[in-house]
mmCIF file of N, CA and C in Angstrom:
data_model
loop_
_atom_site.group_PDB
_atom_site.id
_atom_site.type_symbol
_atom_site.label_atom_id
_atom_site.label_comp_id
_atom_site.label_asym_id
_atom_site.label_seq_id
_atom_site.Cartn_x
_atom_site.Cartn_y
_atom_site.Cartn_z
ATOM 1 N N MET S 26 -46.266 -11.994 94.429
ATOM 2 C CA MET S 26 -44.833 -12.536 95.476
ATOM 3 C C MET S 26 -43.618 -12.271 94.747
ATOM 4 N N GLU S 27 -43.931 -12.683 93.578
ATOM 5 C CA GLU S 27 -42.451 -12.105 92.943
ATOM 6 C C GLU S 27 -42.469 -10.932 93.147
ATOM 7 N N GLY S 28 -42.889 -10.053 93.231
ATOM 8 C CA GLY S 28 -42.408 -8.404 93.325
ATOM 9 C C GLY S 28 -41.658 -8.647 94.813
ATOM 10 N N ASN S 29 -41.868 -9.027 95.570
ATOM 11 C CA ASN S 29 -41.456 -9.073 96.703
ATOM 12 C C ASN S 29 -40.007 -9.353 96.924
ATOM 13 N N SER S 30 -39.525 -10.516 95.783
ATOM 14 C CA SER S 30 -38.484 -10.940 95.666
ATOM 15 C C SER S 30 -37.387 -9.633 95.177
ATOM 16 N N ASP S 31 -38.093 -9.095 94.258
ATOM 17 C CA ASP S 31 -37.195 -7.984 93.593
ATOM 18 C C ASP S 31 -37.151 -6.782 94.138
ATOM 19 N N ALA S 32 -37.999 -6.167 95.533
ATOM 20 C CA ALA S 32 -37.614 -5.512 95.788
ATOM 21 C C ALA S 32 -36.456 -5.308 97.244
ATOM 22 N N GLY S 33 -35.831 -6.825 97.175
ATOM 23 C CA GLY S 33 -34.571 -6.728 97.974
ATOM 24 C C GLY S 33 -33.765 -6.262 96.817
ATOM 25 N N LEU S 34 -33.193 -6.259 95.834
ATOM 26 C CA LEU S 34 -32.391 -5.926 94.860
ATOM 27 C C LEU S 34 -32.414 -4.514 94.672
ATOM 28 N N LEU S 35 -33.582 -3.540 94.960
ATOM 29 C CA LEU S 35 -33.173 -2.049 95.252
ATOM 30 C C LEU S 35 -32.765 -1.830 96.529
ATOM 31 N N LYS S 36 -32.555 -2.535 97.104
ATOM 32 C CA LYS S 36 -32.052 -2.036 98.674
ATOM 33 C C LYS S 36 -30.580 -1.500 98.658
ATOM 34 N N THR S 37 -30.287 -2.431 97.645
ATOM 35 C CA THR S 37 -28.702 -1.987 97.475
ATOM 36 C C THR S 37 -28.355 -0.422 96.674
ATOM 37 N N SER S 38 -29.265 -0.711 95.660
ATOM 38 C CA SER S 38 -29.130 0.500 94.545
ATOM 39 C C SER S 38 -29.695 2.051 95.761
ATOM 40 N N PHE S 39 -30.139 1.885 96.699
ATOM 41 C CA PHE S 39 -30.474 3.211 97.129
ATOM 42 C C PHE S 39 -29.360 3.404 98.473
ATOM 43 N N GLN S 40 -28.400 2.521 98.920
ATOM 44 C CA GLN S 40 -27.400 2.758 99.435
ATOM 45 C C GLN S 40 -26.225 3.450 98.990
ATOM 46 N N VAL S 41 -26.336 3.533 98.224
ATOM 47 C CA VAL S 41 -25.048 3.987 97.858
ATOM 48 C C VAL S 41 -25.282 5.976 98.205
ATOM 49 N N PHE S 42 -26.486 6.158 97.919
ATOM 50 C CA PHE S 42 -26.428 8.085 98.247
ATOM 51 C C PHE S 42 -26.365 8.054 100.201
ATOM 52 N N PRO S 43 -26.566 7.427 100.547
ATOM 53 C CA PRO S 43 -26.370 7.283 102.463
ATOM 54 C C PRO S 43 -25.261 7.393 102.348
ATOM 55 N N ARG S 44 -24.317 6.584 102.097
ATOM 56 C CA ARG S 44 -23.140 6.008 101.818
ATOM 57 C C ARG S 44 -22.216 7.021 101.237
ATOM 58 N N ARG S 45 -22.187 8.099 100.187
ATOM 59 C CA ARG S 45 -21.332 9.364 99.601
ATOM 60 C C ARG S 45 -22.430 10.337 100.750
ATOM 61 N N LYS S 46 -23.246 10.511 101.577
ATOM 62 C CA LYS S 46 -23.494 11.340 102.592
ATOM 63 C C LYS S 46 -22.415 11.170 103.852
ATOM 64 N N ARG S 47 -22.113 9.945 103.948
ATOM 65 C CA ARG S 47 -21.709 9.406 105.313
ATOM 66 C C ARG S 47 -20.066 9.752 104.890
ATOM 67 N N ILE S 48 -19.726 9.704 103.852
ATOM 68 C CA ILE S 48 -17.820 10.215 103.866
ATOM 69 C C ILE S 48 -18.287 11.461 104.274
ATOM 70 N N ARG S 49 -19.079 12.539 103.332
ATOM 71 C CA ARG S 49 -19.185 13.983 103.711
ATOM 72 C C ARG S 49 -18.802 13.759 105.004
ATOM 73 N N GLU S 50 -19.734 13.294 106.222
ATOM 74 C CA GLU S 50 -20.247 13.417 107.559
ATOM 75 C C GLU S 50 -18.878 13.720 107.751
ATOM 76 N N LEU S 51 -18.129 11.959 107.592
ATOM 77 C CA LEU S 51 -16.799 11.688 108.377
ATOM 78 C C LEU S 51 -15.650 12.502 107.657
ATOM 79 N N GLU S 52 -15.070 13.318 106.561
ATOM 80 C CA GLU S 52 -14.626 13.943 106.323
ATOM 81 C C GLU S 52 -14.780 15.030 107.420
ATOM 82 N N ALA S 53 -15.541 15.721 107.223
ATOM 83 C CA ALA S 53 -16.054 17.157 107.856
ATOM 84 C C ALA S 53 -15.785 16.997 109.782
ATOM 85 N N ALA S 54 -15.885 15.561 110.094
ATOM 86 C CA ALA S 54 -15.410 15.262 111.514
ATOM 87 C C ALA S 54 -13.874 14.892 111.611
ATOM 88 N N ILE S 55 -13.320 14.616 110.906
ATOM 89 C CA ILE S 55 -11.905 14.420 111.171
ATOM 90 C C ILE S 55 -11.115 15.720 110.795
ATOM 91 N N LEU S 56 -11.495 16.362 110.764
ATOM 92 C CA LEU S 56 -11.215 17.754 110.847
ATOM 93 C C LEU S 56 -11.122 18.488 112.024
ATOM 94 N N ASP S 57 -11.897 18.025 112.987
ATOM 95 C CA ASP S 57 -12.577 18.257 114.327
ATOM 96 C C ASP S 57 -11.755 17.344 115.288
ATOM 97 N N ASN S 58 -11.981 16.114 114.888
ATOM 98 C CA ASN S 58 -11.608 14.663 115.402
ATOM 99 C C ASN S 58 -11.053 13.728 114.929
ATOM 100 N N PRO S 59 -9.682 13.734 114.776
ATOM 101 C CA PRO S 59 -8.994 12.842 113.618
ATOM 102 C C PRO S 59 -8.267 11.256 113.873
ATOM 103 N N SER S 60 -9.347 10.814 114.740
ATOM 104 C CA SER S 60 -9.049 9.315 115.505
ATOM 105 C C SER S 60 -9.155 8.743 114.547
ATOM 106 N N ALA S 61 -8.523 7.252 115.216
ATOM 107 C CA ALA S 61 -8.342 6.752 114.101
ATOM 108 C C ALA S 61 -9.952 5.267 113.922
ATOM 109 N N GLY S 62 -10.817 5.236 114.906
ATOM 110 C CA GLY S 62 -12.254 4.845 114.686
ATOM 111 C C GLY S 62 -12.541 5.942 113.315
ATOM 112 N N ASN S 63 -12.310 7.110 113.363
ATOM 113 C CA ASN S 63 -13.269 7.896 111.883
ATOM 114 C C ASN S 63 -12.255 7.227 110.757
ATOM 115 N N TYR S 64 -11.092 7.405 111.042
ATOM 116 C CA TYR S 64 -10.341 7.411 109.925
ATOM 117 C C TYR S 64 -10.726 5.352 108.937
ATOM 118 N N GLU S 65 -10.960 4.527 110.146
ATOM 119 C CA GLU S 65 -11.335 3.279 109.608
ATOM 120 C C GLU S 65 -12.093 3.414 109.516
ATOM 121 N N GLU S 66 -13.585 3.776 109.779
ATOM 122 C CA GLU S 66 -14.596 3.722 109.077
ATOM 123 C C GLU S 66 -14.804 4.861 107.302
ATOM 124 N N LEU S 67 -14.018 6.341 107.233
ATOM 125 C CA LEU S 67 -13.826 6.189 106.108
ATOM 126 C C LEU S 67 -12.709 5.706 105.497
ATOM 127 N N GLY S 68 -12.208 5.149 106.075
ATOM 128 C CA GLY S 68 -11.605 3.970 104.906
ATOM 129 C C GLY S 68 -12.826 2.897 104.038
ATOM 130 N N ASP S 69 -12.860 2.416 105.283
ATOM 131 C CA ASP S 69 -14.450 0.842 104.543
ATOM 132 C C ASP S 69 -15.209 1.609 103.862
ATOM 133 N N LEU S 70 -15.900 2.978 103.869
ATOM 134 C CA LEU S 70 -16.673 3.417 102.666
ATOM 135 C C LEU S 70 -15.781 3.505 101.495
ATOM 136 N N TYR S 71 -14.739 4.101 101.722
ATOM 137 C CA TYR S 71 -13.706 4.311 100.115
ATOM 138 C C TYR S 71 -13.532 3.204 99.714
ATOM 139 N N ALA S 72 -13.313 2.044 100.408
ATOM 140 C CA ALA S 72 -13.210 0.389 99.770
ATOM 141 C C ALA S 72 -14.490 -0.019 99.077
ATOM 142 N N ARG S 73 -15.415 0.132 99.914
ATOM 143 C CA ARG S 73 -17.057 -0.351 98.917
ATOM 144 C C ARG S 73 -16.779 0.668 98.583
ATOM 145 N N ARG S 74 -16.553 2.143 97.556
ATOM 146 C CA ARG S 74 -17.004 2.754 96.762
ATOM 147 C C ARG S 74 -15.927 2.380 95.507
ATOM 148 N N ARG S 75 -15.056 1.613 96.016
ATOM 149 C CA ARG S 75 -13.525 1.215 94.823
ATOM 150 C C ARG S 75 -12.826 2.191 94.486
ATOM 151 N N LYS S 76 -12.184 3.399 96.096
ATOM 152 C CA LYS S 76 -11.777 4.493 95.749
ATOM 153 C C LYS S 76 -10.507 3.679 97.070
ATOM 154 N N TYR S 77 -9.697 2.860 96.479
ATOM 155 C CA TYR S 77 -8.476 1.895 96.820
ATOM 156 C C TYR S 77 -7.330 2.447 97.505
ATOM 157 N N ALA S 78 -6.665 4.108 96.682
ATOM 158 C CA ALA S 78 -5.974 4.742 97.123
ATOM 159 C C ALA S 78 -6.120 5.568 98.217
ATOM 160 N N ARG S 79 -7.488 6.136 98.401
ATOM 161 C CA ARG S 79 -8.363 6.765 99.573
ATOM 162 C C ARG S 79 -8.236 5.846 100.839
ATOM 163 N N ALA S 80 -8.841 5.246 100.149
ATOM 164 C CA ALA S 80 -9.020 4.039 101.344
ATOM 165 C C ALA S 80 -7.471 3.583 102.063
ATOM 166 N N ARG S 81 -6.595 3.271 101.254
ATOM 167 C CA ARG S 81 -5.492 2.667 101.873
ATOM 168 C C ARG S 81 -4.289 4.299 103.012
ATOM 169 N N GLU S 82 -5.069 5.277 102.539
ATOM 170 C CA GLU S 82 -4.448 6.146 102.836
ATOM 171 C C GLU S 82 -5.045 6.372 104.522
ATOM 172 N N CYS S 83 -6.589 6.068 104.556
ATOM 173 C CA CYS S 83 -7.313 6.260 105.718
ATOM 174 C C CYS S 83 -7.103 5.245 106.285
ATOM 175 N N PHE S 84 -6.977 4.016 106.305
ATOM 176 C CA PHE S 84 -6.038 2.930 106.958
ATOM 177 C C PHE S 84 -4.749 3.002 107.778
ATOM 178 N N ASN S 85 -3.783 3.944 106.596
ATOM 179 C CA ASN S 85 -2.522 3.910 107.309
ATOM 180 C C ASN S 85 -2.728 4.939 108.418
ATOM 181 N N ARG S 86 -3.456 6.274 108.127
ATOM 182 C CA ARG S 86 -4.195 6.885 109.192
ATOM 183 C C ARG S 86 -4.388 6.489 110.587
ATOM 184 N N SER S 87 -4.990 5.511 110.363
ATOM 185 C CA SER S 87 -5.495 4.679 111.425
ATOM 186 C C SER S 87 -4.504 3.814 112.158
ATOM 187 N N ILE S 88 -4.085 2.951 111.064
ATOM 188 C CA ILE S 88 -2.891 2.208 112.245
ATOM 189 C C ILE S 88 -1.816 3.082 112.586
ATOM 190 N N SER S 89 -1.442 4.233 112.320
ATOM 191 C CA SER S 89 -0.281 4.867 112.698
ATOM 192 C C SER S 89 -0.906 5.419 114.306
ATOM 193 N N ALA S 90 -2.163 5.760 114.974
ATOM 194 C CA ALA S 90 -2.749 5.604 116.025
ATOM 195 C C ALA S 90 -3.025 4.500 116.831
ATOM 196 N N ARG S 91 -3.326 3.298 116.182
ATOM 197 C CA ARG S 91 -3.580 2.166 116.725
ATOM 198 C C ARG S 91 -2.968 0.880 115.891
ATOM 199 N N THR S 92 -1.820 0.519 116.811
ATOM 200 C CA THR S 92 -1.370 -0.726 116.100
ATOM 201 C C THR S 92 -1.851 -2.247 116.563
ATOM 202 N N ASP S 93 -3.010 -2.321 117.158
ATOM 203 C CA ASP S 93 -2.987 -3.612 117.487
ATOM 204 C C ASP S 93 -4.201 -3.825 117.449
ATOM 205 N N SER S 94 -4.621 -3.553 115.633
ATOM 206 C CA SER S 94 -5.729 -4.047 115.487
ATOM 207 C C SER S 94 -5.713 -4.821 113.940
ATOM 208 N N PRO S 95 -5.115 -5.999 114.341
ATOM 209 C CA PRO S 95 -5.067 -6.678 112.550
ATOM 210 C C PRO S 95 -6.206 -6.360 111.903
ATOM 211 N N ILE S 96 -7.524 -6.570 112.159
ATOM 212 C CA ILE S 96 -8.671 -6.080 110.849
ATOM 213 C C ILE S 96 -7.982 -4.726 109.832
ATOM 214 N N LEU S 97 -7.557 -4.007 110.827
ATOM 215 C CA LEU S 97 -6.614 -3.067 109.992
ATOM 216 C C LEU S 97 -5.736 -3.542 108.584
ATOM 217 N N PHE S 98 -4.838 -4.318 109.163
ATOM 218 C CA PHE S 98 -3.660 -4.642 108.464
ATOM 219 C C PHE S 98 -4.616 -5.219 107.307
ATOM 220 N N THR S 99 -5.633 -5.925 107.328
ATOM 221 C CA THR S 99 -6.573 -6.616 106.460
ATOM 222 C C THR S 99 -6.836 -5.904 105.742
ATOM 223 N N ARG S 100 -7.351 -4.628 106.022
ATOM 224 C CA ARG S 100 -7.853 -4.173 104.546
ATOM 225 C C ARG S 100 -7.061 -3.387 104.292
ATOM 226 N N ARG S 101 -5.793 -2.739 105.106
ATOM 227 C CA ARG S 101 -4.928 -2.117 104.035
ATOM 228 C C ARG S 101 -4.646 -2.992 103.240
ATOM 229 N N GLY S 102 -4.006 -4.496 103.300
ATOM 230 C CA GLY S 102 -3.505 -5.169 102.795
ATOM 231 C C GLY S 102 -4.303 -4.932 101.318
ATOM 232 N N ILE S 103 -5.762 -5.444 101.101
ATOM 233 C CA ILE S 103 -6.563 -5.630 100.268
ATOM 234 C C ILE S 103 -7.171 -4.649 99.512
ATOM 235 N N SER S 104 -6.526 -3.126 100.284
ATOM 236 C CA SER S 104 -6.546 -1.946 99.276
ATOM 237 C C SER S 104 -5.499 -2.405 98.123
ATOM 238 N N ALA S 105 -4.437 -2.739 98.820
ATOM 239 C CA ALA S 105 -2.876 -2.293 98.235
ATOM 240 C C ALA S 105 -3.320 -3.302 97.207
ATOM 241 N N MET S 106 -4.056 -4.784 97.226
ATOM 242 C CA MET S 106 -4.060 -5.835 96.003
ATOM 243 C C MET S 106 -4.162 -5.225 94.650
ATOM 244 N N TYR S 107 -5.763 -4.473 95.186
ATOM 245 C CA TYR S 107 -6.322 -3.933 93.667
ATOM 246 C C TYR S 107 -5.994 -2.943 93.558
ATOM 247 N N LEU S 108 -5.086 -2.471 94.140
ATOM 248 C CA LEU S 108 -3.919 -1.388 93.524
ATOM 249 C C LEU S 108 -2.551 -1.670 92.664
ATOM 250 N N GLY S 109 -2.722 -3.046 93.048
ATOM 251 C CA GLY S 109 -1.853 -3.687 91.973
ATOM 252 C C GLY S 109 -0.077 -3.637 92.955
ATOM 253 N N ASP S 110 -0.454 -2.976 93.938
ATOM 254 C CA ASP S 110 0.809 -2.944 95.061
ATOM 255 C C ASP S 110 0.901 -4.243 95.666
ATOM 256 N N PHE S 111 1.500 -5.249 95.426
ATOM 257 C CA PHE S 111 1.587 -6.511 96.225
ATOM 258 C C PHE S 111 2.462 -6.914 96.537
ATOM 259 N N ALA S 112 3.599 -6.189 96.312
ATOM 260 C CA ALA S 112 4.540 -5.800 97.802
ATOM 261 C C ALA S 112 4.226 -5.679 99.146
ATOM 262 N N ALA S 113 3.762 -3.864 98.731
ATOM 263 C CA ALA S 113 3.304 -3.576 100.294
ATOM 264 C C ALA S 113 1.851 -4.483 100.564
ATOM 265 N N ALA S 114 1.413 -5.103 100.119
ATOM 266 C CA ALA S 114 0.342 -6.217 100.772
ATOM 267 C C ALA S 114 0.637 -7.061 101.011
ATOM 268 N N LEU S 115 1.918 -7.501 101.306
ATOM 269 C CA LEU S 115 1.942 -9.080 101.412
ATOM 270 C C LEU S 115 2.722 -9.060 102.846
ATOM 271 N N PRO S 116 3.145 -8.269 103.726
ATOM 272 C CA PRO S 116 3.178 -7.676 105.069
ATOM 273 C C PRO S 116 2.119 -7.643 105.869
ATOM 274 N N ASP S 117 1.319 -6.624 105.059
ATOM 275 C CA ASP S 117 0.127 -6.930 106.114
ATOM 276 C C ASP S 117 -1.325 -8.076 106.146
ATOM 277 N N PHE S 118 -0.506 -8.845 104.990
ATOM 278 C CA PHE S 118 -1.392 -9.965 105.516
ATOM 279 C C PHE S 118 -0.392 -11.261 106.476
#
């Protein structure tokens, strides 16, 4: 029974590889289809990998195409905070 509770911990460690694969797929897809949705998903994946500068770039591109999504501004603000750019994060919140 105790082994079952530890099996759940392994799930998060194996999610890194599919995330890297998905990043590569999205980077290739953006060359053909630079849609706001692709940039948003790529920004989320970069943020999960703690690559906040790249995440903020993706959110900037997504926002430039779709300015009506408050979650994009929040995610860009969070990325800016992690980069220590509090002045840029404040208007996003």
